[in-house]
PDB file of C-alpha atoms (C1' of nucleotides) in Angstrom:
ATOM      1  CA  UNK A   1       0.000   0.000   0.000  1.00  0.00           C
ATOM      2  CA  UNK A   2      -0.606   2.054  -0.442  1.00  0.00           C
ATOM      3  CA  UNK A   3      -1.676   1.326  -3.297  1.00  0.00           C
ATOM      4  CA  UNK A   4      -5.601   1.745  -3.722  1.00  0.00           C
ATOM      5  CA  UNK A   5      -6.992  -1.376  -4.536  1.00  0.00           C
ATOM      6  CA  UNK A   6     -11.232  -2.436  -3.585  1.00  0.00           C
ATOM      7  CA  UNK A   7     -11.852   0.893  -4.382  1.00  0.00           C
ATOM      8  CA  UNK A   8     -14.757   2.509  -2.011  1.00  0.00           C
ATOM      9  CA  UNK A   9     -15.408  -1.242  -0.967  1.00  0.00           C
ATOM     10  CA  UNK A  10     -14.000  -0.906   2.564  1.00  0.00           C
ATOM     11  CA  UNK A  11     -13.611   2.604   4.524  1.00  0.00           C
ATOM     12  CA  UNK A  12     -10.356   0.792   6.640  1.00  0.00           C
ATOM     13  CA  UNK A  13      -8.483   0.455   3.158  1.00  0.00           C
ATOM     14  CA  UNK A  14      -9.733   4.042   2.019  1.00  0.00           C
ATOM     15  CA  UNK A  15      -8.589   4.927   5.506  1.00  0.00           C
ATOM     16  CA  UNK A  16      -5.186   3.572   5.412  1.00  0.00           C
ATOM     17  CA  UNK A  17      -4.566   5.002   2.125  1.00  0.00           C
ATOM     18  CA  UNK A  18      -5.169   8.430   3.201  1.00  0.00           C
ATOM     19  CA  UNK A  19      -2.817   7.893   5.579  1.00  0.00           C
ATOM     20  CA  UNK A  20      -0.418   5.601   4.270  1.00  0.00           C
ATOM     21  CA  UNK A  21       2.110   7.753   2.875  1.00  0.00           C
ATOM     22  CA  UNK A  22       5.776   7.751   4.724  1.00  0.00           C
ATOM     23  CA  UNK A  23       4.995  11.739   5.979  1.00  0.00           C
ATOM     24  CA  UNK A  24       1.558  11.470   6.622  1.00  0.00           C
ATOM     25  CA  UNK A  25       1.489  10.691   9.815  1.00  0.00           C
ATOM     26  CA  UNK A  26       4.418  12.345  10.701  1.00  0.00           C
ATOM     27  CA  UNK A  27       2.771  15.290   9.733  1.00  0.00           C
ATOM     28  CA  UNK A  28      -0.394  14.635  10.934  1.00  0.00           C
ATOM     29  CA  UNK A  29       1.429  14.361  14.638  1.00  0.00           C
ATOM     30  CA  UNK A  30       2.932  17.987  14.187  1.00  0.00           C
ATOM     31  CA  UNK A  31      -0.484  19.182  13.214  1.00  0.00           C
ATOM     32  CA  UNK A  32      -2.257  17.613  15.727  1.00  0.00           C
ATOM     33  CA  UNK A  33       0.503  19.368  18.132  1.00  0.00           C
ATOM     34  CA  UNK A  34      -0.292  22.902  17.187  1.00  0.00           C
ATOM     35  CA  UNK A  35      -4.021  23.092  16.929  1.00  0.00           C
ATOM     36  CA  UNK A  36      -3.577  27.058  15.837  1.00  0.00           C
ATOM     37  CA  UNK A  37      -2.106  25.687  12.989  1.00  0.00           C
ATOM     38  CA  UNK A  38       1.499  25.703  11.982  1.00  0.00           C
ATOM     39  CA  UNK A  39       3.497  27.221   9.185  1.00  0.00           C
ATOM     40  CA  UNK A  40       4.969  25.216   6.000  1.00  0.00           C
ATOM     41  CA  UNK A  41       9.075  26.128   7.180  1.00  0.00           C
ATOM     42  CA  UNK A  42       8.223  25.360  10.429  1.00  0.00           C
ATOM     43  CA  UNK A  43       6.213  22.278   9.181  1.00  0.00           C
ATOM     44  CA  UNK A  44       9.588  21.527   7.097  1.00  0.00           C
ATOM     45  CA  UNK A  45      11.890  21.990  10.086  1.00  0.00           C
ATOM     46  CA  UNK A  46       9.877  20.211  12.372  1.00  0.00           C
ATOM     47  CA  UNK A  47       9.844  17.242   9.979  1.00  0.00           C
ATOM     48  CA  UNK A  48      13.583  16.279   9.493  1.00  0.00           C
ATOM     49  CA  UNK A  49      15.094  15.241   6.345  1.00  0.00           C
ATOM     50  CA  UNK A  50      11.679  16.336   4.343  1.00  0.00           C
ATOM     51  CA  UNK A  51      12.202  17.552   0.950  1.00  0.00           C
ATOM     52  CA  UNK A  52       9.853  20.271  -0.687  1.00  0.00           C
ATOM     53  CA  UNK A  53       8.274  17.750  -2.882  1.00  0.00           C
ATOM     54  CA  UNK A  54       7.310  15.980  -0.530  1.00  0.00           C
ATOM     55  CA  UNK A  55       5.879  18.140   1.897  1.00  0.00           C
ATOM     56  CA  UNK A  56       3.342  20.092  -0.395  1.00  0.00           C
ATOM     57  CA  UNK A  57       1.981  16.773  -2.296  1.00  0.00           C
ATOM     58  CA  UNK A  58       1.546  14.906   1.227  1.00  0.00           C
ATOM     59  CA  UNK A  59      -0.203  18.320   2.087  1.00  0.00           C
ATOM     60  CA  UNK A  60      -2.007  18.752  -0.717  1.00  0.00           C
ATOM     61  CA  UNK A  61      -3.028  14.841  -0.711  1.00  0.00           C
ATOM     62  CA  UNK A  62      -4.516  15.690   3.106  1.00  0.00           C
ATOM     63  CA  UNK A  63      -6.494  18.760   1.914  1.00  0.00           C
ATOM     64  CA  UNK A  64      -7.785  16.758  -0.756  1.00  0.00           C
ATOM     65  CA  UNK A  65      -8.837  14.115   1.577  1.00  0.00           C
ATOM     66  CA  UNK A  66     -10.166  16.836   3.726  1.00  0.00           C
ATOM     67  CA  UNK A  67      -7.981  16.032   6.830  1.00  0.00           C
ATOM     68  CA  UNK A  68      -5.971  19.472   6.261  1.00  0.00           C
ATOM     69  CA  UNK A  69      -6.712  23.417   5.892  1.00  0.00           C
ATOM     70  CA  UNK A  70      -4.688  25.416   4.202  1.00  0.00           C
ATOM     71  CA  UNK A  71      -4.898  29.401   4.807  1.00  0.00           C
ATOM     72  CA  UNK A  72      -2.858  31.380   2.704  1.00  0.00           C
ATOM     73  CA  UNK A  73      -2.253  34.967   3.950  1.00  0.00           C
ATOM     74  CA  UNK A  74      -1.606  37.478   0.795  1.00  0.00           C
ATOM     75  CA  UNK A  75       1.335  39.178   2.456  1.00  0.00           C
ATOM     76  CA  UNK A  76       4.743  39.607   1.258  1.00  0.00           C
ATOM     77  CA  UNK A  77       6.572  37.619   2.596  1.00  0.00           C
ATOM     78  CA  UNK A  78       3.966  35.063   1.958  1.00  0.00           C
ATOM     79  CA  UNK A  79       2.526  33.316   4.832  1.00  0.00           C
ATOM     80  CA  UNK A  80       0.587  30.098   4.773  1.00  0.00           C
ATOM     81  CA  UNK A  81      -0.992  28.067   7.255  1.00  0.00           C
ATOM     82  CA  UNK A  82      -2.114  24.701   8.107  1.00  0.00           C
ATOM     83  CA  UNK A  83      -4.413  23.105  10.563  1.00  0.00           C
ATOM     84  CA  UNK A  84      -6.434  20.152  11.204  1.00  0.00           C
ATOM     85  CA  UNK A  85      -9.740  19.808   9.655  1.00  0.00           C
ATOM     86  CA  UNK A  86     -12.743  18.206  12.322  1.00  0.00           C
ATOM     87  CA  UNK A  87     -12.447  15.002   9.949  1.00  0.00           C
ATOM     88  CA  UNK A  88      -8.575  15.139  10.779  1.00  0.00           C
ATOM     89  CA  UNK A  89      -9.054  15.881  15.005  1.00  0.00           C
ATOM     90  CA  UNK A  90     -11.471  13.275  15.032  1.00  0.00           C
ATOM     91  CA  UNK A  91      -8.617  10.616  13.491  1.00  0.00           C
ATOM     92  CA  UNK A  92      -6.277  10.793  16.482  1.00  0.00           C
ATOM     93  CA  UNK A  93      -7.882   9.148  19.092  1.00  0.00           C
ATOM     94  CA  UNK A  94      -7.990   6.372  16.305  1.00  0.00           C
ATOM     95  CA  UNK A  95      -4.195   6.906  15.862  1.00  0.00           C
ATOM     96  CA  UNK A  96      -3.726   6.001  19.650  1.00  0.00           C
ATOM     97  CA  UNK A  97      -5.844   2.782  19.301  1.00  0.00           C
ATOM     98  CA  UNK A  98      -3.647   2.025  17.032  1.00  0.00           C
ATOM     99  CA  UNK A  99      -0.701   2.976  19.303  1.00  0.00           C
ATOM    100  CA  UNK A 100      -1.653   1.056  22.034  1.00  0.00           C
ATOM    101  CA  UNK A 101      -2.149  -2.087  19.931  1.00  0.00           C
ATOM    102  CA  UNK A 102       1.590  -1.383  17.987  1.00  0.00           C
ATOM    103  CA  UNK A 103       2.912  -1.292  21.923  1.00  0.00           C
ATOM    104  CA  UNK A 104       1.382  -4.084  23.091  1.00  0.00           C
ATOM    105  CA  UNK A 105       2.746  -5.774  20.037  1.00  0.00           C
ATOM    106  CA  UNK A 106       6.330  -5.252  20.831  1.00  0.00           C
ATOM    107  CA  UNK A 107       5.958  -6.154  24.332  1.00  0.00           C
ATOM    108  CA  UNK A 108       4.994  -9.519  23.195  1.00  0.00           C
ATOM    109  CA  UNK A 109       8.248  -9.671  21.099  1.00  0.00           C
ATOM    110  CA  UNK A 110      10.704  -8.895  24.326  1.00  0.00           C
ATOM    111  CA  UNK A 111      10.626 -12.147  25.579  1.00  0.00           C
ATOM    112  CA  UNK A 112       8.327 -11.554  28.742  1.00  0.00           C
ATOM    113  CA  UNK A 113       5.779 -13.990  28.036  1.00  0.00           C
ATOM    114  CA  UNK A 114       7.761 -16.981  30.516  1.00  0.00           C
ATOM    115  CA  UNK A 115       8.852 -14.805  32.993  1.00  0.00           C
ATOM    116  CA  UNK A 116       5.047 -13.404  33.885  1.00  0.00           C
ATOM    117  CA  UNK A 117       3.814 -15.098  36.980  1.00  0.00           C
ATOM    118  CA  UNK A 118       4.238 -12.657  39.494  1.00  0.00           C
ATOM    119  CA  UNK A 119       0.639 -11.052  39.752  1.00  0.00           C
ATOM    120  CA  UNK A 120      -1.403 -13.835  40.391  1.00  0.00           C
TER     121      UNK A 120
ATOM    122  CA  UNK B   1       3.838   2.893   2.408  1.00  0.00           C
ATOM    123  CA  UNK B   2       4.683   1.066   3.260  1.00  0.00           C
ATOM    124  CA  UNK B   3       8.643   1.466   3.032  1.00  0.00           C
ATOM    125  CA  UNK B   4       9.472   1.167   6.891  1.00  0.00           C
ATOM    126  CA  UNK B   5      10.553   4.433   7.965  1.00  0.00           C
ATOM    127  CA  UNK B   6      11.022   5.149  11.780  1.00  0.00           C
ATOM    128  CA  UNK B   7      12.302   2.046  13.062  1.00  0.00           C
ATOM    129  CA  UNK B   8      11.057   1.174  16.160  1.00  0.00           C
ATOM    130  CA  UNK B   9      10.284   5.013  16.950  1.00  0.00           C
ATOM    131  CA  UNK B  10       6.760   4.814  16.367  1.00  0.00           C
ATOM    132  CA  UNK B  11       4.755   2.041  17.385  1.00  0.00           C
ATOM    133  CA  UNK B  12       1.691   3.433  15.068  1.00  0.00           C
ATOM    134  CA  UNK B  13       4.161   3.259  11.676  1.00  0.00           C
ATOM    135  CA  UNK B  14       5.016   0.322  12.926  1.00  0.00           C
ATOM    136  CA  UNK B  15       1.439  -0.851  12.907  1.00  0.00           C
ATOM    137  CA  UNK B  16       0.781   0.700   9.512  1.00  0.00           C
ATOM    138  CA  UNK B  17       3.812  -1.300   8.399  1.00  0.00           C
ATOM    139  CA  UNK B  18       2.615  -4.668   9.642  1.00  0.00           C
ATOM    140  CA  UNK B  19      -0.936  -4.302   8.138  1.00  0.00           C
ATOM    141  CA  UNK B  20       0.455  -2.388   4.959  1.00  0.00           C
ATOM    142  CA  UNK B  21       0.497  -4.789   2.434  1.00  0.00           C
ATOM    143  CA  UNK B  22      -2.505  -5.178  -0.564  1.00  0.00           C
ATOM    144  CA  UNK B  23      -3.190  -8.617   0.636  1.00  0.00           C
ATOM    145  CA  UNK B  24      -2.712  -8.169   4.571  1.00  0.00           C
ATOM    146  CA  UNK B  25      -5.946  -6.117   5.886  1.00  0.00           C
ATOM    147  CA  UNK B  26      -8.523  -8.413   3.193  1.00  0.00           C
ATOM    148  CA  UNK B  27      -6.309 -11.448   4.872  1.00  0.00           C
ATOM    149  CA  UNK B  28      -6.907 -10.583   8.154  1.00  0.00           C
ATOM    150  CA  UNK B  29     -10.179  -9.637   7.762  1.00  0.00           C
ATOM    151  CA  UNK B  30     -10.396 -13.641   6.709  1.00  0.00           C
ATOM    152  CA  UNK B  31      -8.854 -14.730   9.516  1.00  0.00           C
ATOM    153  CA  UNK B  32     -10.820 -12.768  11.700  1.00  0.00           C
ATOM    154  CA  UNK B  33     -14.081 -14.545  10.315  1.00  0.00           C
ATOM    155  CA  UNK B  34     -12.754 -18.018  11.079  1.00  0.00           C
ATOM    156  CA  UNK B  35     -11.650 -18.409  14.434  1.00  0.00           C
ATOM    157  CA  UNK B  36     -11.479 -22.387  13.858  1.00  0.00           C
ATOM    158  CA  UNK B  37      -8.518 -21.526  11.112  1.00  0.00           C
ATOM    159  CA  UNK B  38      -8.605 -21.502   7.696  1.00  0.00           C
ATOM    160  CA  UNK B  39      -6.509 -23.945   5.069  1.00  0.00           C
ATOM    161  CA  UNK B  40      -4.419 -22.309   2.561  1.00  0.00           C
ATOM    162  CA  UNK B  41      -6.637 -23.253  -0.864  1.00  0.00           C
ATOM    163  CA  UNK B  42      -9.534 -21.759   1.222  1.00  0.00           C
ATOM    164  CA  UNK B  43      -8.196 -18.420   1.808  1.00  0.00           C
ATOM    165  CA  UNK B  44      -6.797 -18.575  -2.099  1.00  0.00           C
ATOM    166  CA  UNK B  45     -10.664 -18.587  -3.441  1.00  0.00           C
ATOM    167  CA  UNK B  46     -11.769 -16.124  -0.564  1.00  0.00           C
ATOM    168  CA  UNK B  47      -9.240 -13.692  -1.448  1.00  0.00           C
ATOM    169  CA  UNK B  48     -10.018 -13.377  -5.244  1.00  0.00           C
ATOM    170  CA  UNK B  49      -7.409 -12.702  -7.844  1.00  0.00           C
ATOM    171  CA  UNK B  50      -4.320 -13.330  -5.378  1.00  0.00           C
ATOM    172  CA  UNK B  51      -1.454 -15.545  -6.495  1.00  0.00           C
ATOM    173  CA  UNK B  52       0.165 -18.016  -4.971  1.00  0.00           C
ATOM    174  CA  UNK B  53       3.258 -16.194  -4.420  1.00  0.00           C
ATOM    175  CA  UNK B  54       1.696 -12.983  -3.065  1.00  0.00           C
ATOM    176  CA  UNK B  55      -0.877 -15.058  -0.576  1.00  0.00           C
ATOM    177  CA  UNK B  56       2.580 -17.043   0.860  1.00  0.00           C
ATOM    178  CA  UNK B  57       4.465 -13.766   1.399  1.00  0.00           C
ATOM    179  CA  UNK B  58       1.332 -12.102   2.903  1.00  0.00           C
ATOM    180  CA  UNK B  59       1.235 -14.744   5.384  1.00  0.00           C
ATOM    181  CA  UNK B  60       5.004 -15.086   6.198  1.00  0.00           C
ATOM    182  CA  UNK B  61       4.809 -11.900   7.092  1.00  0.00           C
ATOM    183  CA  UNK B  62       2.181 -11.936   9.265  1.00  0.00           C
ATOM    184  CA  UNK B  63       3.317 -14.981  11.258  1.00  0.00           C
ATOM    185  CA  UNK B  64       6.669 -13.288  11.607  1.00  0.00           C
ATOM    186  CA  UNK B  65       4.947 -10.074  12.744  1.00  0.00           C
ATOM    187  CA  UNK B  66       3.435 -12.095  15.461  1.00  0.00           C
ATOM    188  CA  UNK B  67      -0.237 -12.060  14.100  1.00  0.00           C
ATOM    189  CA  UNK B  68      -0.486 -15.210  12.537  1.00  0.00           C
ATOM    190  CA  UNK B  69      -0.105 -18.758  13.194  1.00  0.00           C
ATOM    191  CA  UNK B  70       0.956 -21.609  10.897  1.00  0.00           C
ATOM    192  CA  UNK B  71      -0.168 -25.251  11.889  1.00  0.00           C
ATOM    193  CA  UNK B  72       1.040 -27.644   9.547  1.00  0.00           C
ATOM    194  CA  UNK B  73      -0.361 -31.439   9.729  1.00  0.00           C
ATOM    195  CA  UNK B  74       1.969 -33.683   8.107  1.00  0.00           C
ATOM    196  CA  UNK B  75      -0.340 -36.078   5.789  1.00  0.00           C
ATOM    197  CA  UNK B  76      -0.993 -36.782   2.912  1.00  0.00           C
ATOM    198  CA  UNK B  77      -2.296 -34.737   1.096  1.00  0.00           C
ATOM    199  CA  UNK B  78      -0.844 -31.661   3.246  1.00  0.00           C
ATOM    200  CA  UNK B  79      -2.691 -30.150   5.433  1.00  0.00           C
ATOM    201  CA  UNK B  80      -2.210 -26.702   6.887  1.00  0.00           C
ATOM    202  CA  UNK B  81      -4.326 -24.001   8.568  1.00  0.00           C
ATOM    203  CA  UNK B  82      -3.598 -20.665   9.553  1.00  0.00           C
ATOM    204  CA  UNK B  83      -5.793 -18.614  12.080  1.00  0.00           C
ATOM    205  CA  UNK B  84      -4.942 -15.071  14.211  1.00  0.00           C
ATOM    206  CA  UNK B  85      -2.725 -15.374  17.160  1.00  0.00           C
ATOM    207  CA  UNK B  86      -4.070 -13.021  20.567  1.00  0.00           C
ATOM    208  CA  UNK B  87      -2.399 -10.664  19.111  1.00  0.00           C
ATOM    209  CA  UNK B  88      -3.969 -10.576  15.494  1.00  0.00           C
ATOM    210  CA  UNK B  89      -7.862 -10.748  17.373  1.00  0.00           C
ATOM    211  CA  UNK B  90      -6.242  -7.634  19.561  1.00  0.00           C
ATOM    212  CA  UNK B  91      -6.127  -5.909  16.183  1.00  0.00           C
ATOM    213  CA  UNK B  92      -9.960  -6.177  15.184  1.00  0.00           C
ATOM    214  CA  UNK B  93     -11.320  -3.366  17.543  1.00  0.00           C
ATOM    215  CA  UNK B  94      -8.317  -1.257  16.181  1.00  0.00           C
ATOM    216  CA  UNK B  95      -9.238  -1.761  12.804  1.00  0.00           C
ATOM    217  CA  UNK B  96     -13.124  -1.450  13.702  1.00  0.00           C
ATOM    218  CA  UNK B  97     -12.294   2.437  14.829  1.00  0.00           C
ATOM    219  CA  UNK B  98     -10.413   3.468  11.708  1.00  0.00           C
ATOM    220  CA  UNK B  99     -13.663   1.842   9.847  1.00  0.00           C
ATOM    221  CA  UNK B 100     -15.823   4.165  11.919  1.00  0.00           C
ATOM    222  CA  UNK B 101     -13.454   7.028  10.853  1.00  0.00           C
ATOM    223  CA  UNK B 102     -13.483   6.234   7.359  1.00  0.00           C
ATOM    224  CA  UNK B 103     -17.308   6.192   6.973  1.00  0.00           C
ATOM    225  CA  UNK B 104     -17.209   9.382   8.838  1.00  0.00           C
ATOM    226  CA  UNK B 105     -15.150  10.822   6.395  1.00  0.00           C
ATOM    227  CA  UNK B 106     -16.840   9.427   3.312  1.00  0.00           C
ATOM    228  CA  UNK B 107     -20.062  10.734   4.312  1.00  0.00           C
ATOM    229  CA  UNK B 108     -18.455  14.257   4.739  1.00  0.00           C
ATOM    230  CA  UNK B 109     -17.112  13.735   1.458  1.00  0.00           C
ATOM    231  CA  UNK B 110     -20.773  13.586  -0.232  1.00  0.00           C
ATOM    232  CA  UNK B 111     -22.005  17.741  -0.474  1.00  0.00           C
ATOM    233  CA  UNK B 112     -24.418  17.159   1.874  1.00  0.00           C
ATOM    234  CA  UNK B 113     -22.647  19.992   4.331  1.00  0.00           C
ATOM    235  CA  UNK B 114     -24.020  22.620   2.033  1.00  0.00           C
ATOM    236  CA  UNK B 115     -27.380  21.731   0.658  1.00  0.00           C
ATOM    237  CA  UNK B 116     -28.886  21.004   4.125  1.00  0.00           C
ATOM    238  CA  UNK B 117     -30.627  24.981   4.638  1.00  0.00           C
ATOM    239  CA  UNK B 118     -31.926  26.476   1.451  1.00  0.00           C
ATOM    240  CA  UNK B 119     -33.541  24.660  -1.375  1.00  0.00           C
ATOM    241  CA  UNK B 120     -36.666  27.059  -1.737  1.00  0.00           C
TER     242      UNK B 120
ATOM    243  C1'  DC C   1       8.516  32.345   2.181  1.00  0.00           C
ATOM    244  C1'  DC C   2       6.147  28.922  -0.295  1.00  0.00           C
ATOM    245  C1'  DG C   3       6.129  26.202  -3.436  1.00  0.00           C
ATOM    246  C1'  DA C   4       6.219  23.603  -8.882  1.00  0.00           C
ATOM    247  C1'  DA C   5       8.494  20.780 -12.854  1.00  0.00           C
ATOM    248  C1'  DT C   6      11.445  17.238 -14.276  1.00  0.00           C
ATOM    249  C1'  DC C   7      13.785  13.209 -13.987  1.00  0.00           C
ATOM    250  C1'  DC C   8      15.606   9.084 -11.620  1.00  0.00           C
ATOM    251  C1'  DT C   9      15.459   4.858  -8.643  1.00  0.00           C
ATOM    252  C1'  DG C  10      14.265   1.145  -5.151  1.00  0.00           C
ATOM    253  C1'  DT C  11      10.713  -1.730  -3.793  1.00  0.00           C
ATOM    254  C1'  DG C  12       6.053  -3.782  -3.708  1.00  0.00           C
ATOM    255  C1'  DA C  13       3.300  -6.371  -6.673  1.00  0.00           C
ATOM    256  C1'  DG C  14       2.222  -9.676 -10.195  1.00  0.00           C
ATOM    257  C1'  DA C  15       2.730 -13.302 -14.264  1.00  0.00           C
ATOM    258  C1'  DT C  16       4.286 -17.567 -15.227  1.00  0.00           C
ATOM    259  C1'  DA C  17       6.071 -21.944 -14.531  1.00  0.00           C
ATOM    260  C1'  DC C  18       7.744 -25.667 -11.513  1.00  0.00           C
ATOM    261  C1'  DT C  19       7.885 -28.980  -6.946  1.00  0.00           C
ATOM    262  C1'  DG C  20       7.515 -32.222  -2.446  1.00  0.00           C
TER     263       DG C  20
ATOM    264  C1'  DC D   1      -2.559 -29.470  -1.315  1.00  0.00           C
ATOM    265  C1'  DA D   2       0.539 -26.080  -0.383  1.00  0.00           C
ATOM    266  C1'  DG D   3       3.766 -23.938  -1.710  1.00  0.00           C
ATOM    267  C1'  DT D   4       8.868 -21.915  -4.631  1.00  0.00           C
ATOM    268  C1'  DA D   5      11.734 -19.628  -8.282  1.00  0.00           C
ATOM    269  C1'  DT D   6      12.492 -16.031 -11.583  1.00  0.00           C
ATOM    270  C1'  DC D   7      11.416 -12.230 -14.173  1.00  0.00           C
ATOM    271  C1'  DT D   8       9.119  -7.915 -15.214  1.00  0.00           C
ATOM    272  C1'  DC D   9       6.703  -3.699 -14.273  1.00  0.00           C
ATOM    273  C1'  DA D  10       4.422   0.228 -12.029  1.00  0.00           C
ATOM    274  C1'  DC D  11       4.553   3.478  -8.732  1.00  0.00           C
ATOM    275  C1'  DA D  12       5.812   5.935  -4.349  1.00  0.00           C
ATOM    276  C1'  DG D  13       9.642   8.369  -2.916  1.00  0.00           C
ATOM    277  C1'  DG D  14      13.382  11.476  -3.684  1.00  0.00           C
ATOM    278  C1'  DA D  15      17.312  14.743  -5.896  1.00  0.00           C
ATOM    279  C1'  DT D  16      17.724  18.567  -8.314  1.00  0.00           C
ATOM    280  C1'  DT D  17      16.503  22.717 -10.270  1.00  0.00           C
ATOM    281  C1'  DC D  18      13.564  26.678 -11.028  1.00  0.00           C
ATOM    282  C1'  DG D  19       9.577  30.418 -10.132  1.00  0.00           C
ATOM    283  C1'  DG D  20       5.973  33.967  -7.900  1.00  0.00           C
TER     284       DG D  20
END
DNA sequence: CCGAATCCTGTGAGATACTG
DNA sequence: CAGTATCTCACAGGATTCGG
């Protein structure tokens, strides 16, 4: 994946898609950190090693999917801002399910599962 | 993605990486529907249109990531059924919230924000 | 300061054929 | 029945360069 493959058949896929690109959730996580919305260099600095390119398509892809806002101020020097839609807030606390799950999962790889008798 | 990125920084890429794949989420979804396990031919004509090749690296993958298990009877013909581990089942309500997400966001997708006052 | 256009490359995905 | 072995191809990711 992210390749898009049962097309509208299943809202996890669609989901994941959105989602699946190597910044997007990187970026999604700085966004989520500055609910007044954050600026593209400070997006760029914040996200280490990110090329141009790559920033404005995985924003544009996110405004597209309507997880992103983008507010451009006419000023010179041009300023231009981006937030978190609703739709995009309302993805975290799905993000941490996932966290918790991704934890637990590497728990179970350290090799704790003999040692555990203690708390019965 | 689902080019592994952040290695072991983020349990939530990490996730994303595990259930990445084309194959993997349909697969699990499979798996999830057959407690009792499910032989290899089976899944084949469940999972229409994968190959051979793609269905055994799907599943490698997913027994190495912990998710999967591999029970091999040794007669003839062979015999072998794969079903989720605790940890795969851990993954369904995970997977259930991103669905709820991703019909949220479809249904903001359709106009109906706008239309909703003035049709007179 | 905020991007776009072009070109290149590594990797996931698949087609096809063969095996214990 | 349950896989493996090669080969090819498309596409996401990235380097570089340029513009309002």
């Amino acid at each position: 994946m992210t390749t898009k493959i049962y097309k509208g058949n299943c809202p996890v896929i669609d989901a994941l898609t959105i989602i699946g690109g190597k910044w997007k959730l990187p970026l999604l996580w700085h966004l989520a950190n500055n609910q007044s919305g954050i600026r593209y260099n400070a997006l760029k600095r914040k996200l280490d090693g990110i090329t141009n390119i790559m920033l404005t398509r995985s924003l544009r892809e996110l405004e597209e999917d309507g997880l992103v806002t983008r507010v451009q101020y006419p000023e010179i020097p041009p300023h231009v801002n981006y937030s978190l839609t609703e739709q995009g807030e309302k993805l975290i606390p799905a993000l941490l399910t996932i966290k918790e799950w991704g934890e637990q999962l590497q728990e179970s790889k350290n090799d704790w599962g003999k040692k555990a008798s203690s708390h019965s």
